[in-house]
mmCIF file of C-alpha atoms in Angstrom:
data_model
loop_
_atom_site.group_PDB
_atom_site.id
_atom_site.type_symbol
_atom_site.label_atom_id
_atom_site.label_comp_id
_atom_site.label_asym_id
_atom_site.label_seq_id
_atom_site.Cartn_x
_atom_site.Cartn_y
_atom_site.Cartn_z
ATOM 1 C CA GLN A 491 143.502 -64.840 70.628
ATOM 2 C CA GLU A 492 140.350 -62.416 71.972
ATOM 3 C CA SER A 493 138.621 -63.678 69.167
ATOM 4 C CA TYR A 494 139.078 -66.755 69.427
ATOM 5 C CA ALA A 495 137.501 -67.278 72.906
ATOM 6 C CA ALA A 496 135.056 -64.800 71.757
ATOM 7 C CA TYR A 497 133.962 -67.494 68.801
ATOM 8 C CA THR A 498 134.038 -69.880 71.066
ATOM 9 C CA ALA A 499 131.993 -68.484 73.659
ATOM 10 C CA GLU A 500 129.356 -68.048 70.781
ATOM 11 C CA VAL A 501 129.706 -70.992 69.812
ATOM 12 C CA GLN A 502 128.983 -72.452 73.510
ATOM 13 C CA ARG A 503 125.849 -70.466 73.961
ATOM 14 C CA THR A 504 124.838 -71.215 70.504
ATOM 15 C CA TRP A 505 124.904 -75.293 71.107
ATOM 16 C CA ILE A 506 123.400 -74.361 75.062
ATOM 17 C CA ILE A 507 120.421 -72.389 73.150
ATOM 18 C CA ALA A 508 120.133 -75.167 70.697
ATOM 19 C CA ALA A 509 120.282 -77.792 73.468
ATOM 20 C CA LEU A 510 117.350 -76.038 75.266
ATOM 21 C CA GLY A 511 115.303 -75.216 72.262
ATOM 22 C CA LEU A 512 115.647 -78.948 71.407
ATOM 23 C CA LEU A 513 114.919 -79.715 75.019
ATOM 24 C CA LEU A 514 111.659 -77.474 75.003
ATOM 25 C CA ALA A 515 111.013 -79.127 71.296
ATOM 26 C CA LEU A 516 110.712 -82.542 73.005
ATOM 27 C CA LEU A 517 108.632 -81.397 76.301
ATOM 28 C CA ALA A 518 106.410 -79.680 73.154
ATOM 29 C CA LEU A 519 105.953 -83.169 71.640
ATOM 30 C CA TYR A 520 105.850 -85.326 74.778
ATOM 31 C CA GLY A 521 103.389 -83.384 76.098
ATOM 32 C CA ALA A 522 101.381 -83.475 73.088
ATOM 33 C CA LEU A 523 101.519 -86.836 72.544
ATOM 34 C CA ARG A 524 99.989 -87.386 76.468
ATOM 35 C CA LEU A 525 97.522 -85.093 74.963
ATOM 36 C CA VAL A 526 96.796 -86.874 71.863
ATOM 37 C CA MET A 527 97.073 -90.244 74.028
ATOM 38 C CA TYR A 528 94.963 -88.793 76.914
ATOM 39 C CA MET A 529 92.012 -87.462 73.934
ATOM 40 C CA LEU A 530 92.322 -90.694 72.942
ATOM 41 C CA LYS A 531 91.700 -93.042 76.256
ATOM 42 C CA MET A 532 88.529 -90.232 76.860
ATOM 43 C CA ARG A 533 86.552 -91.189 73.260
ATOM 44 C CA ASN A 534 87.384 -95.060 73.552
ATOM 45 C CA GLU A 535 85.933 -94.698 77.322
ATOM 46 C CA VAL A 536 82.757 -92.854 75.750
ATOM 47 C CA TYR A 537 82.065 -95.213 73.088
ATOM 48 C CA ILE A 538 83.044 -98.123 75.901
ATOM 49 C CA ASN A 539 79.815 -96.697 78.082
ATOM 50 C CA ASP A 540 77.785 -96.355 74.902
ATOM 51 C CA ARG A 541 77.894 -99.527 73.073
ATOM 52 C CA LEU A 542 77.672 -100.905 77.539
ATOM 53 C CA ALA A 543 73.922 -98.583 77.887
ATOM 54 C CA GLU A 544 73.110 -100.170 74.210
ATOM 55 C CA LEU A 545 73.661 -103.030 75.767
ATOM 56 C CA LYS A 546 71.816 -102.063 78.776
ATOM 57 C CA ILE A 547 68.730 -100.648 76.992
ATOM 58 C CA ARG A 548 68.407 -103.998 74.457
ATOM 59 C CA PHE A 549 68.724 -106.104 77.446
ATOM 60 C CA PHE A 550 65.994 -104.065 79.204
ATOM 61 C CA THR A 551 63.838 -104.041 75.719
ATOM 62 C CA ASN A 552 64.720 -108.368 75.202
ATOM 63 C CA VAL A 553 63.173 -109.187 79.344
ATOM 64 C CA SER A 554 60.047 -106.332 78.764
ATOM 65 C CA HIS A 555 59.098 -108.379 75.281
ATOM 66 C CA GLU A 556 59.423 -111.420 77.665
ATOM 67 C CA LEU A 557 57.486 -110.061 80.317
ATOM 68 C CA ARG A 558 54.525 -108.955 78.554
ATOM 69 C CA THR A 559 53.485 -112.474 77.240
ATOM 70 C CA PRO A 560 53.473 -114.292 81.048
ATOM 71 C CA LEU A 561 51.460 -110.318 81.882
ATOM 72 C CA SER A 562 48.914 -110.687 79.312
ATOM 73 C CA LEU A 563 47.934 -114.031 80.074
ATOM 74 C CA ILE A 564 47.458 -113.498 83.515
ATOM 75 C CA LYS A 565 45.204 -110.729 82.986
ATOM 76 C CA GLY A 566 43.025 -113.413 80.907
ATOM 77 C CA PRO A 567 41.679 -116.012 83.250
ATOM 78 C CA ILE A 568 41.419 -112.627 85.988
ATOM 79 C CA GLU A 569 39.125 -111.197 83.943
ATOM 80 C CA GLU A 570 37.314 -114.716 83.483
ATOM 81 C CA LEU A 571 36.899 -114.878 87.257
ATOM 82 C CA LYS A 572 35.572 -111.010 87.770
ATOM 83 C CA ASN A 573 32.692 -112.036 85.256
ATOM 84 C CA THR A 574 31.936 -115.758 86.253
ATOM 85 C CA GLU A 575 33.138 -116.227 89.682
ATOM 86 C CA LYS A 576 30.754 -115.850 92.370
ATOM 87 C CA LEU A 577 33.466 -114.649 95.455
ATOM 88 C CA SER A 578 33.374 -113.143 98.569
ATOM 89 C CA PRO A 579 33.734 -109.405 98.577
ATOM 90 C CA THR A 580 36.771 -109.982 100.171
ATOM 91 C CA GLY A 581 37.616 -112.140 97.072
ATOM 92 C CA LYS A 582 36.236 -109.973 94.554
ATOM 93 C CA GLU A 583 38.837 -107.188 96.142
ATOM 94 C CA TYR A 584 41.935 -109.048 95.892
ATOM 95 C CA ILE A 585 40.718 -110.246 92.226
ATOM 96 C CA SER A 586 40.622 -106.257 91.594
ATOM 97 C CA LEU A 587 43.773 -105.917 93.331
ATOM 98 C CA ILE A 588 45.118 -108.998 91.175
ATOM 99 C CA ASP A 589 43.646 -107.303 88.112
ATOM 100 C CA ARG A 590 44.719 -103.504 88.661
ATOM 101 C CA ASN A 591 48.879 -104.859 89.619
ATOM 102 C CA ALA A 592 48.778 -106.934 86.394
ATOM 103 C CA ARG A 593 47.900 -104.031 84.576
ATOM 104 C CA LYS A 594 49.749 -102.095 86.369
ATOM 105 C CA MET A 595 53.142 -104.317 85.913
ATOM 106 C CA LEU A 596 51.985 -104.764 81.738
ATOM 107 C CA GLN A 597 52.168 -101.020 82.047
ATOM 108 C CA LEU A 598 55.510 -100.442 83.531
ATOM 109 C CA VAL A 599 56.665 -102.900 81.127
ATOM 110 C CA ASN A 600 54.825 -100.774 78.275
ATOM 111 C CA GLN A 601 57.340 -97.752 80.110
ATOM 112 C CA ILE A 602 60.665 -99.656 79.339
ATOM 113 C CA LEU A 603 59.743 -100.223 75.681
ATOM 114 C CA ASP A 604 58.549 -96.597 75.442
ATOM 115 C CA PHE A 605 61.665 -95.337 76.917
ATOM 116 C CA ARG A 606 63.326 -97.203 73.822
ATOM 117 C CA LYS A 607 61.372 -95.122 71.791
ATOM 118 C CA ILE A 608 62.133 -91.729 73.582
ATOM 119 C CA GLN A 609 66.110 -93.073 72.873
ATOM 120 C CA ASN A 610 65.187 -93.973 68.782
ATOM 121 C CA GLY A 611 62.936 -90.304 68.856
ATOM 122 C CA LYS A 612 59.649 -92.471 67.975
ATOM 123 C CA MET A 613 57.984 -91.120 71.157
ATOM 124 C CA LYS A 614 54.636 -89.246 70.989
ATOM 125 C CA MET A 615 52.725 -87.583 72.696
ATOM 126 C CA HIS A 616 49.048 -88.634 73.171
ATOM 127 C CA VAL A 617 47.242 -84.803 74.366
ATOM 128 C CA SER A 618 43.982 -84.890 75.302
ATOM 129 C CA TYR A 619 41.937 -82.939 77.848
ATOM 130 C CA VAL A 620 42.165 -84.514 80.853
ATOM 131 C CA ASP A 621 40.328 -84.261 84.198
ATOM 132 C CA LEU A 622 43.235 -84.170 86.676
ATOM 133 C CA ASN A 623 41.082 -85.213 89.728
ATOM 134 C CA SER A 624 39.175 -88.335 88.651
ATOM 135 C CA MET A 625 42.477 -88.889 87.594
ATOM 136 C CA ILE A 626 44.494 -88.670 91.039
ATOM 137 C CA GLU A 627 41.200 -90.615 92.823
ATOM 138 C CA GLN A 628 41.706 -93.170 90.670
ATOM 139 C CA LEU A 629 44.871 -94.088 90.723
ATOM 140 C CA MET A 630 44.190 -93.817 94.230
ATOM 141 C CA GLN A 631 42.224 -96.586 94.604
ATOM 142 C CA GLU A 632 45.136 -98.956 92.888
ATOM 143 C CA PHE A 633 46.962 -98.178 96.347
ATOM 144 C CA ARG A 634 43.858 -97.699 98.551
ATOM 145 C CA MET A 635 43.770 -101.510 99.480
ATOM 146 C CA HIS A 636 47.399 -101.545 100.512
ATOM 147 C CA ALA A 637 47.112 -98.658 102.353
ATOM 148 C CA GLU A 638 44.905 -100.046 104.453
ATOM 149 C CA GLU A 639 46.359 -102.834 105.382
ATOM 150 C CA ARG A 640 49.209 -101.430 106.276
ATOM 151 C CA ASP A 641 46.933 -98.858 108.583
ATOM 152 C CA ILE A 642 48.182 -95.415 105.943
ATOM 153 C CA ALA A 643 45.622 -92.591 106.027
ATOM 154 C CA PHE A 644 45.434 -92.188 102.480
ATOM 155 C CA VAL A 645 43.673 -88.965 101.343
ATOM 156 C CA PHE A 646 43.546 -86.596 99.024
ATOM 157 C CA ASP A 647 42.294 -82.999 99.786
ATOM 158 C CA LYS A 648 40.783 -81.971 95.915
ATOM 159 C CA ALA A 649 39.893 -78.620 95.303
ATOM 160 C CA GLU A 650 36.399 -78.087 94.903
ATOM 161 C CA GLU A 651 36.181 -77.383 91.234
ATOM 162 C CA HIS A 652 37.568 -80.173 88.619
ATOM 163 C CA VAL A 653 41.161 -79.530 87.942
ATOM 164 C CA THR A 654 41.365 -79.906 84.181
ATOM 165 C CA ALA A 655 44.217 -79.514 82.024
ATOM 166 C CA TRP A 656 45.566 -80.757 78.083
ATOM 167 C CA CYS A 657 48.221 -83.551 78.801
ATOM 168 C CA ASP A 658 48.971 -86.837 78.089
ATOM 169 C CA ALA A 659 47.047 -88.650 80.430
ATOM 170 C CA GLU A 660 49.817 -91.875 80.874
ATOM 171 C CA LYS A 661 52.521 -89.348 80.823
ATOM 172 C CA ILE A 662 50.966 -87.821 83.792
ATOM 173 C CA ALA A 663 50.030 -90.874 85.757
ATOM 174 C CA ILE A 664 53.690 -91.898 85.036
ATOM 175 C CA VAL A 665 54.537 -89.053 87.192
ATOM 176 C CA LEU A 666 51.709 -89.210 89.651
#
């Protein structure tokens, strides 16, 4: 009788241990499945975000190409007006402002297209020796009239000596 009681107690412990082991295995399997599902979900989200970013860049690239043509067509008549028409000093200033801003818009459109080149690893630096003082003064000219119309003091306190550097002038202009 004692050995039968010991045997049944041993069997009960074995079943309990087996049930606990099975329960732990099922919990581990459930956790592993949840982890795999979470990782798949994250991978899909990354893929979707990458595709969305690519579509946005393609859209901006296409729009940029479409904007270049009208901007180029605006620049021609502006040059014609500057060279052939007799304008008042204010009219000349306005035509120059229009010309600078049309060039600036064309430059911005080109920057969007350059972003695409950067993303594709095809952007190249065009390094040259640049006088930074004159570059800053030239950029200031583009905004001087705008500042005067709004009574904004627009001053460049430059160093006595010329500040020069080896750099990509177009990229520095973008930063400025």
